[in-house]
CSV table of C-alpha atoms in Angstrom, one decimal:
chain,number,residue,atom,x,y,z
W,1,ASP,CA,-37.5,-50.8,24.1
W,2,LEU,CA,-36.3,-52.4,20.9
W,3,SER,CA,-32.8,-52.9,22.2
W,4,ARG,CA,-34.2,-54.8,25.2
W,5,GLN,CA,-36.3,-57.0,22.9
W,6,VAL,CA,-33.2,-57.9,20.9
W,7,GLU,CA,-31.4,-58.9,24.1
W,8,VAL,CA,-34.3,-61.0,25.2
W,9,ALA,CA,-34.4,-62.7,21.8
W,10,GLU,CA,-30.7,-63.4,22.0
W,11,SER,CA,-31.1,-65.0,25.4
W,12,ALA,CA,-34.0,-67.1,24.1
W,13,LEU,CA,-31.8,-68.3,21.2
W,14,SER,CA,-29.0,-69.3,23.6
W,15,ALA,CA,-31.5,-71.2,25.7
W,16,ALA,CA,-32.8,-73.0,22.6
W,17,HIS,CA,-29.3,-74.1,21.6
W,18,ALA,CA,-28.7,-75.3,25.2
W,19,ALA,CA,-32.0,-77.3,25.0
W,20,VAL,CA,-30.8,-79.0,21.8
W,21,GLU,CA,-27.6,-80.0,23.4
W,22,ARG,CA,-29.5,-81.6,26.3
W,23,ARG,CA,-31.8,-83.4,23.9
W,24,GLN,CA,-28.8,-84.7,22.0
W,25,ALA,CA,-27.4,-86.1,25.3
W,26,ASP,CA,-30.7,-87.7,26.1
W,27,ARG,CA,-30.8,-89.4,22.7
W,28,ALA,CA,-27.3,-90.7,23.1
W,29,ARG,CA,-28.2,-92.1,26.5
W,30,ALA,CA,-31.4,-93.7,25.2
W,31,LEU,CA,-29.4,-95.2,22.3
W,32,ALA,CA,-26.9,-96.7,24.7
W,33,VAL,CA,-29.7,-98.2,26.9
W,34,LEU,CA,-31.3,-99.6,23.8
W,35,ASP,CA,-28.1,-101.3,22.6
W,36,GLN,CA,-27.8,-102.9,26.1
W,37,ALA,CA,-31.4,-104.0,26.0
W,38,ARG,CA,-31.0,-105.7,22.6
W,39,PHE,CA,-27.9,-107.4,23.8
W,40,ASP,CA,-29.7,-108.7,26.9
W,41,PHE,CA,-32.7,-109.8,24.9
W,42,ASP,CA,-30.6,-111.7,22.4
W,43,ARG,CA,-28.7,-113.4,25.2
W,44,VAL,CA,-31.9,-114.5,27.0
W,45,ALA,CA,-33.5,-115.7,23.8
W,46,ASN,CA,-30.5,-117.9,23.1
W,47,LEU,CA,-30.7,-119.4,26.6
W,48,VAL,CA,-34.4,-120.1,26.1
W,49,LYS,CA,-33.6,-121.9,22.8
W,50,LEU,CA,-31.0,-124.0,24.7
W,51,GLY,CA,-33.5,-124.8,27.4
W,52,THR,CA,-31.4,-123.1,30.1
W,53,GLY,CA,-33.4,-119.9,30.3
W,54,SER,CA,-36.8,-119.2,31.8
W,55,THR,CA,-39.9,-117.7,30.2
W,56,THR,CA,-40.0,-115.0,32.8
W,57,GLU,CA,-36.5,-113.8,32.0
W,58,PHE,CA,-37.4,-113.7,28.3
W,59,GLU,CA,-40.5,-111.7,28.9
W,60,ASP,CA,-38.7,-109.2,31.1
W,61,ALA,CA,-35.9,-108.8,28.5
W,62,ARG,CA,-38.4,-108.2,25.7
W,63,LYS,CA,-40.3,-105.7,27.9
W,64,THR,CA,-37.1,-103.8,28.6
W,65,LEU,CA,-36.2,-103.8,24.9
W,66,ARG,CA,-39.6,-102.3,24.0
W,67,VAL,CA,-39.3,-99.6,26.7
W,68,SER,CA,-35.8,-98.7,25.5
W,69,GLU,CA,-37.1,-98.4,21.9
W,70,ALA,CA,-39.9,-96.2,23.1
W,71,ASP,CA,-37.4,-94.0,25.1
W,72,LEU,CA,-35.2,-93.6,22.0
W,73,SER,CA,-38.2,-92.6,19.9
W,74,SER,CA,-39.3,-90.1,22.5
W,75,SER,CA,-35.8,-88.6,22.8
W,76,GLU,CA,-35.5,-88.3,19.0
W,77,ALA,CA,-38.9,-86.5,18.9
W,78,ALA,CA,-37.8,-84.2,21.7
W,79,LEU,CA,-34.6,-83.4,19.8
W,80,VAL,CA,-36.6,-82.5,16.6
W,81,GLU,CA,-38.8,-80.2,18.7
W,82,ALA,CA,-35.8,-78.6,20.3
W,83,GLN,CA,-34.3,-77.9,16.9
W,84,LYS,CA,-37.5,-76.3,15.7
W,85,GLN,CA,-37.4,-74.1,18.8
W,86,VAL,CA,-33.9,-73.0,17.7
W,87,VAL,CA,-35.3,-72.0,14.3
W,88,THR,CA,-38.2,-70.1,15.9
W,89,ALA,CA,-35.8,-68.3,18.2
W,90,MET,CA,-33.6,-67.3,15.3
W,91,LYS,CA,-36.5,-65.9,13.3
W,92,THR,CA,-37.7,-64.0,16.4
W,93,LEU,CA,-34.2,-62.5,16.9
W,94,GLU,CA,-34.0,-61.5,13.2
W,95,LEU,CA,-37.4,-59.8,13.5
W,96,HIS,CA,-36.4,-57.8,16.5
W,97,GLN,CA,-33.0,-56.9,14.9
W,98,THR,CA,-34.8,-55.7,11.7
W,99,ARG,CA,-37.2,-53.6,13.8
W,100,LEU,CA,-34.2,-52.1,15.7
W,101,ALA,CA,-32.4,-51.5,12.4
W,102,ASP,CA,-35.4,-49.7,11.0
W,103,ALA,CA,-35.4,-47.5,14.0
W,104,SER,CA,-31.8,-46.5,13.4
W,105,VAL,CA,-30.9,-43.7,11.0
W,106,ARG,CA,-27.8,-44.6,9.0
W,107,ALA,CA,-25.9,-42.2,6.8
W,108,PRO,CA,-25.8,-43.2,3.1
W,109,PHE,CA,-22.2,-41.9,3.0
W,110,ALA,CA,-19.4,-40.8,5.3
W,111,GLY,CA,-19.5,-37.1,6.1
W,112,LEU,CA,-19.8,-34.3,8.6
W,113,ILE,CA,-23.1,-33.5,10.5
W,114,THR,CA,-23.5,-29.7,10.2
W,115,ARG,CA,-27.0,-29.4,11.7
W,116,ARG,CA,-29.4,-31.4,13.9
W,117,ASP,CA,-33.0,-30.7,13.3
W,118,ARG,CA,-34.5,-33.2,15.8
W,119,ASP,CA,-33.7,-34.3,19.3
W,120,PRO,CA,-33.9,-37.9,20.8
W,121,GLY,CA,-37.6,-38.5,21.7
W,122,ASP,CA,-39.0,-36.2,19.1
W,123,ILE,CA,-41.9,-37.4,16.9
W,124,VAL,CA,-40.7,-37.5,13.3
W,125,VAL,CA,-43.1,-37.5,10.3
W,126,PRO,CA,-42.2,-38.9,6.9
W,127,GLY,CA,-40.3,-36.5,4.8
W,128,SER,CA,-39.0,-34.3,7.7
W,129,SER,CA,-35.3,-33.5,8.2
W,130,ILE,CA,-33.5,-35.0,11.1
W,131,LEU,CA,-29.8,-34.2,10.4
W,132,ALA,CA,-27.9,-32.2,7.7
W,133,LEU,CA,-24.9,-34.3,6.4
W,134,VAL,CA,-22.2,-33.0,4.2
W,135,ALA,CA,-19.8,-35.2,2.2
W,136,MET,CA,-16.2,-34.2,3.0
W,137,ASP,CA,-14.5,-35.8,0.0
W,138,GLU,CA,-15.4,-32.8,-2.3
W,139,LEU,CA,-16.7,-29.4,-1.4
W,140,TRP,CA,-18.0,-26.8,-3.9
W,141,LEU,CA,-18.7,-23.1,-3.7
W,142,SER,CA,-21.5,-21.7,-5.8
W,143,ALA,CA,-21.3,-18.2,-7.2
W,144,TRP,CA,-23.5,-16.1,-9.5
W,145,GLY,CA,-21.8,-14.9,-12.7
W,146,ASP,CA,-23.1,-12.4,-15.3
W,147,GLU,CA,-24.3,-14.1,-18.5
W,148,THR,CA,-22.0,-11.9,-20.5
W,149,GLN,CA,-19.0,-13.8,-19.0
W,150,MET,CA,-20.4,-17.2,-19.9
W,151,ALA,CA,-18.3,-17.6,-23.0
W,152,LYS,CA,-15.1,-17.0,-21.1
W,153,LEU,CA,-15.7,-19.8,-18.5
W,154,GLN,CA,-14.9,-23.5,-18.9
W,155,PRO,CA,-14.7,-26.4,-16.4
W,156,GLY,CA,-11.2,-26.9,-15.1
W,157,GLN,CA,-10.1,-23.3,-15.1
W,158,PRO,CA,-8.0,-22.4,-12.1
W,159,ALA,CA,-9.7,-20.2,-9.5
W,160,ARG,CA,-8.8,-18.4,-6.2
W,161,VAL,CA,-11.3,-18.3,-3.3
W,162,VAL,CA,-11.2,-15.5,-0.7
W,163,PHE,CA,-13.4,-16.1,2.3
W,164,ARG,CA,-14.9,-13.1,4.0
W,165,ALA,CA,-13.8,-14.5,7.3
W,166,ALA,CA,-10.2,-14.5,6.2
W,167,PRO,CA,-9.8,-11.7,3.5
W,168,GLY,CA,-6.1,-11.7,3.7
W,169,ARG,CA,-5.6,-15.1,2.2
W,170,SER,CA,-6.8,-16.9,-0.9
W,171,TYR,CA,-7.3,-20.6,-1.4
W,172,PRO,CA,-6.8,-22.6,-4.7
W,173,GLY,CA,-9.7,-24.1,-6.5
W,174,ALA,CA,-11.0,-24.9,-10.0
W,175,VAL,CA,-14.2,-24.5,-11.9
W,176,ALA,CA,-16.2,-27.7,-11.5
W,177,ARG,CA,-19.5,-27.0,-13.3
W,178,LEU,CA,-21.3,-24.2,-15.1
W,179,GLY,CA,-25.0,-23.8,-14.6
W,180,ARG,CA,-27.4,-24.2,-17.6
W,181,GLU,CA,-30.1,-21.8,-16.5
W,182,VAL,CA,-30.0,-18.0,-16.3
W,183,ASP,CA,-32.1,-16.1,-13.8
W,184,ARG,CA,-34.7,-14.2,-15.8
W,185,GLU,CA,-34.5,-11.2,-13.6
W,186,THR,CA,-30.8,-10.8,-12.7
W,187,ARG,CA,-29.5,-12.4,-15.9
W,188,GLU,CA,-27.0,-14.4,-13.9
W,189,PHE,CA,-26.1,-18.1,-13.8
W,190,LEU,CA,-24.4,-20.3,-11.2
W,191,VAL,CA,-20.8,-21.3,-11.3
W,192,ASP,CA,-19.7,-24.2,-9.1
W,193,VAL,CA,-16.0,-24.1,-7.9
W,194,HIS,CA,-14.2,-27.0,-6.3
W,195,VAL,CA,-12.0,-25.8,-3.4
W,196,HIS,CA,-8.8,-27.7,-3.1
W,197,GLU,CA,-8.0,-26.4,0.4
W,198,LEU,CA,-10.2,-25.0,3.2
W,199,PRO,CA,-9.4,-22.7,6.1
W,200,GLU,CA,-9.1,-24.2,9.6
W,201,ASN,CA,-12.5,-22.8,10.5
W,202,TRP,CA,-15.3,-22.9,7.9
W,203,ALA,CA,-19.0,-23.3,7.7
W,204,ILE,CA,-21.6,-24.2,5.1
W,205,GLY,CA,-23.2,-21.1,3.7
W,206,GLN,CA,-20.5,-18.7,4.6
W,207,ARG,CA,-19.7,-15.9,2.0
W,208,ALA,CA,-16.7,-15.9,-0.3
W,209,GLU,CA,-15.4,-14.2,-3.4
W,210,ILE,CA,-14.2,-16.3,-6.3
W,211,TYR,CA,-11.7,-15.2,-8.9
W,212,ILE,CA,-11.5,-17.3,-12.0
W,213,GLU,CA,-8.5,-17.2,-14.4
W,214,THR,CA,-10.0,-16.9,-17.9
W,215,GLY,CA,-6.8,-15.7,-19.6
W,216,ARG,CA,-3.1,-14.8,-19.1
W,217,LYS,CA,-1.0,-12.1,-20.7
W,218,ALA,CA,2.7,-11.1,-20.5
W,219,ASP,CA,3.8,-7.5,-20.4
W,220,ALA,CA,0.3,-6.2,-19.9
W,221,VAL,CA,-0.3,-2.6,-18.7
W,222,LEU,CA,-2.0,-2.9,-15.3
W,223,LEU,CA,-3.9,-0.4,-13.2
W,224,PRO,CA,-5.1,-1.0,-9.6
W,225,SER,CA,-8.8,-1.6,-9.5
W,226,ARG,CA,-9.4,1.3,-7.1
W,227,PHE,CA,-8.3,3.7,-9.8
W,228,ILE,CA,-11.1,2.7,-12.1
W,229,GLY,CA,-14.2,4.8,-12.2
W,230,TRP,CA,-17.4,4.9,-14.3
W,231,GLN,CA,-19.0,7.8,-16.0
W,232,ASP,CA,-22.1,7.4,-18.2
W,233,GLY,CA,-21.6,3.7,-18.2
W,234,LYS,CA,-18.0,3.9,-19.5
W,235,ALA,CA,-14.9,3.0,-17.6
W,236,GLY,CA,-12.1,5.5,-17.1
W,237,THR,CA,-9.7,7.1,-14.6
W,238,PHE,CA,-8.5,10.5,-13.6
W,239,VAL,CA,-5.0,11.6,-14.5
W,240,GLU,CA,-3.0,14.6,-13.4
W,241,SER,CA,-2.6,17.1,-16.3
W,242,GLY,CA,-1.0,20.5,-15.6
W,243,GLY,CA,-2.0,20.4,-11.9
W,244,ARG,CA,-5.6,19.6,-12.6
W,245,ALA,CA,-7.6,16.4,-12.8
W,246,ALA,CA,-8.5,15.1,-16.2
W,247,TRP,CA,-10.9,12.2,-17.1
W,248,ARG,CA,-9.5,9.6,-19.4
W,249,PRO,CA,-11.9,6.9,-20.9
W,250,LEU,CA,-10.2,3.5,-20.8
W,251,GLY,CA,-10.5,0.3,-22.7
W,252,LEU,CA,-10.3,-2.5,-20.3
W,253,GLY,CA,-9.0,-6.0,-20.8
W,254,LEU,CA,-8.4,-8.8,-18.4
W,255,ARG,CA,-9.5,-8.2,-14.8
W,256,GLY,CA,-7.4,-9.6,-11.9
W,257,GLN,CA,-8.1,-9.8,-8.2
W,258,GLU,CA,-6.6,-6.3,-7.5
W,259,SER,CA,-5.8,-4.9,-10.9
W,260,VAL,CA,-7.2,-4.4,-14.4
W,261,GLU,CA,-5.5,-4.6,-17.8
W,262,ILE,CA,-5.5,-1.3,-19.7
W,263,ILE,CA,-5.9,-1.8,-23.5
W,264,GLU,CA,-6.2,1.9,-24.5
W,265,GLY,CA,-6.7,5.4,-23.1
W,266,LEU,CA,-3.7,5.8,-20.9
W,267,SER,CA,-0.3,7.0,-22.1
W,268,PRO,CA,2.9,5.6,-20.5
W,269,ASN,CA,3.9,9.0,-19.1
W,270,GLU,CA,0.5,9.8,-17.6
W,271,ARG,CA,-0.1,9.3,-13.9
W,272,ALA,CA,-3.5,8.0,-12.7
W,273,ILE,CA,-4.8,9.6,-9.5
W,274,VAL,CA,-7.4,9.0,-6.9
W,275,PRO,CA,-8.6,11.1,-4.0
W,276,ALA,CA,-6.5,11.0,-0.8
W,277,THR,CA,-9.5,9.9,1.2
W,278,GLN,CA,-12.7,7.9,0.3
W,279,LYS,CA,-14.9,10.8,1.6
W,280,THR,CA,-13.8,13.1,-1.2
W,281,SER,CA,-14.2,12.8,-5.0
W,282,LEU,CA,-12.5,14.2,-8.1
W,283,LYS,CA,-14.1,16.3,-10.9
W,284,PRO,CA,-12.7,17.2,-14.3
W,285,GLY,CA,-10.6,20.4,-14.1
W,286,GLN,CA,-10.3,20.3,-10.4
W,287,ARG,CA,-6.9,21.4,-9.1
W,288,VAL,CA,-4.9,18.6,-7.5
W,289,LYS,CA,-1.5,18.2,-5.9
W,290,VAL,CA,0.3,14.9,-6.5
W,291,PRO,CA,2.8,13.9,-3.9
W,292,ALA,CA,6.2,12.4,-4.8
W,293,PRO,CA,5.9,8.8,-6.1
W,294,ARG,CA,5.7,6.1,-3.4
W,295,PRO,CA,6.4,2.4,-3.8
W,296,HIS,CA,2.8,1.4,-3.6
W,297,GLY,CA,1.2,4.1,-5.8
W,298,SER,CA,0.1,7.7,-5.5
W,299,ALA,CA,-2.9,9.6,-4.3
W,300,ALA,CA,-4.1,13.0,-5.3
W,301,LYS,CA,-4.8,15.6,-2.8
W,302,GLU,CA,-7.4,18.3,-3.4
W,303,LEU,CA,-6.5,22.0,-3.0
């Protein structure tokens, strides 16, 4: 256990520091004894010079002085050894701390863990994934756009994002980056959009629809998108003409989230129609009955 090894090394370092303190106390005591031995030796030596001291006292004082000097040298050597033990204990602690740090996985940035690929105790090989980490400071959505729309897009354009999980609300965003490679089969390229606000519940990889504002017009003629149909690759809509359905090719302009700009093909007094139910369809010349206008549009009923 690497953590246990670090704890043992920390204890060893504390013991080494305590040993240094003891050796310092021993040296201080030996130094005090040596000072006293020198004082006694000098005193006896002076007495011998005056003829009042004995040779035996002189020899005893000199012996005590030499022993005190040896004790001081021994205590100083022990102090140096204790200090070396502190250095050794510090290096050992650093080694175990480094090994423990190498065994710990640290995120290179602050974020949210969205997936755990390994459990504690699993064997991990180099290059394998352990966790999936997502930076929370900026989240992007990537969408595929047709290459024919590339000239209309620019970074910074406002966008609205509608998540499939919450289709009744859109969230503000902006174009962050345009891809520089087109898929050779679908002829589409990636558009990255920065979302300024996220729903309360979200997940990486969930589906969404992105609407990018490429232009803005005042007093435009608009038609709900559900009224637009296609015949022979050309856009158009059915209108009521003399009680029958008539097909009108249309020139389309800007496209909105729920409506399309009509440039040409529809007169101001004509009424666009759609089947009353999605299970039915209209054909040119088919007799229709248009109900009285309602606030939210009209629907044609087949006869």
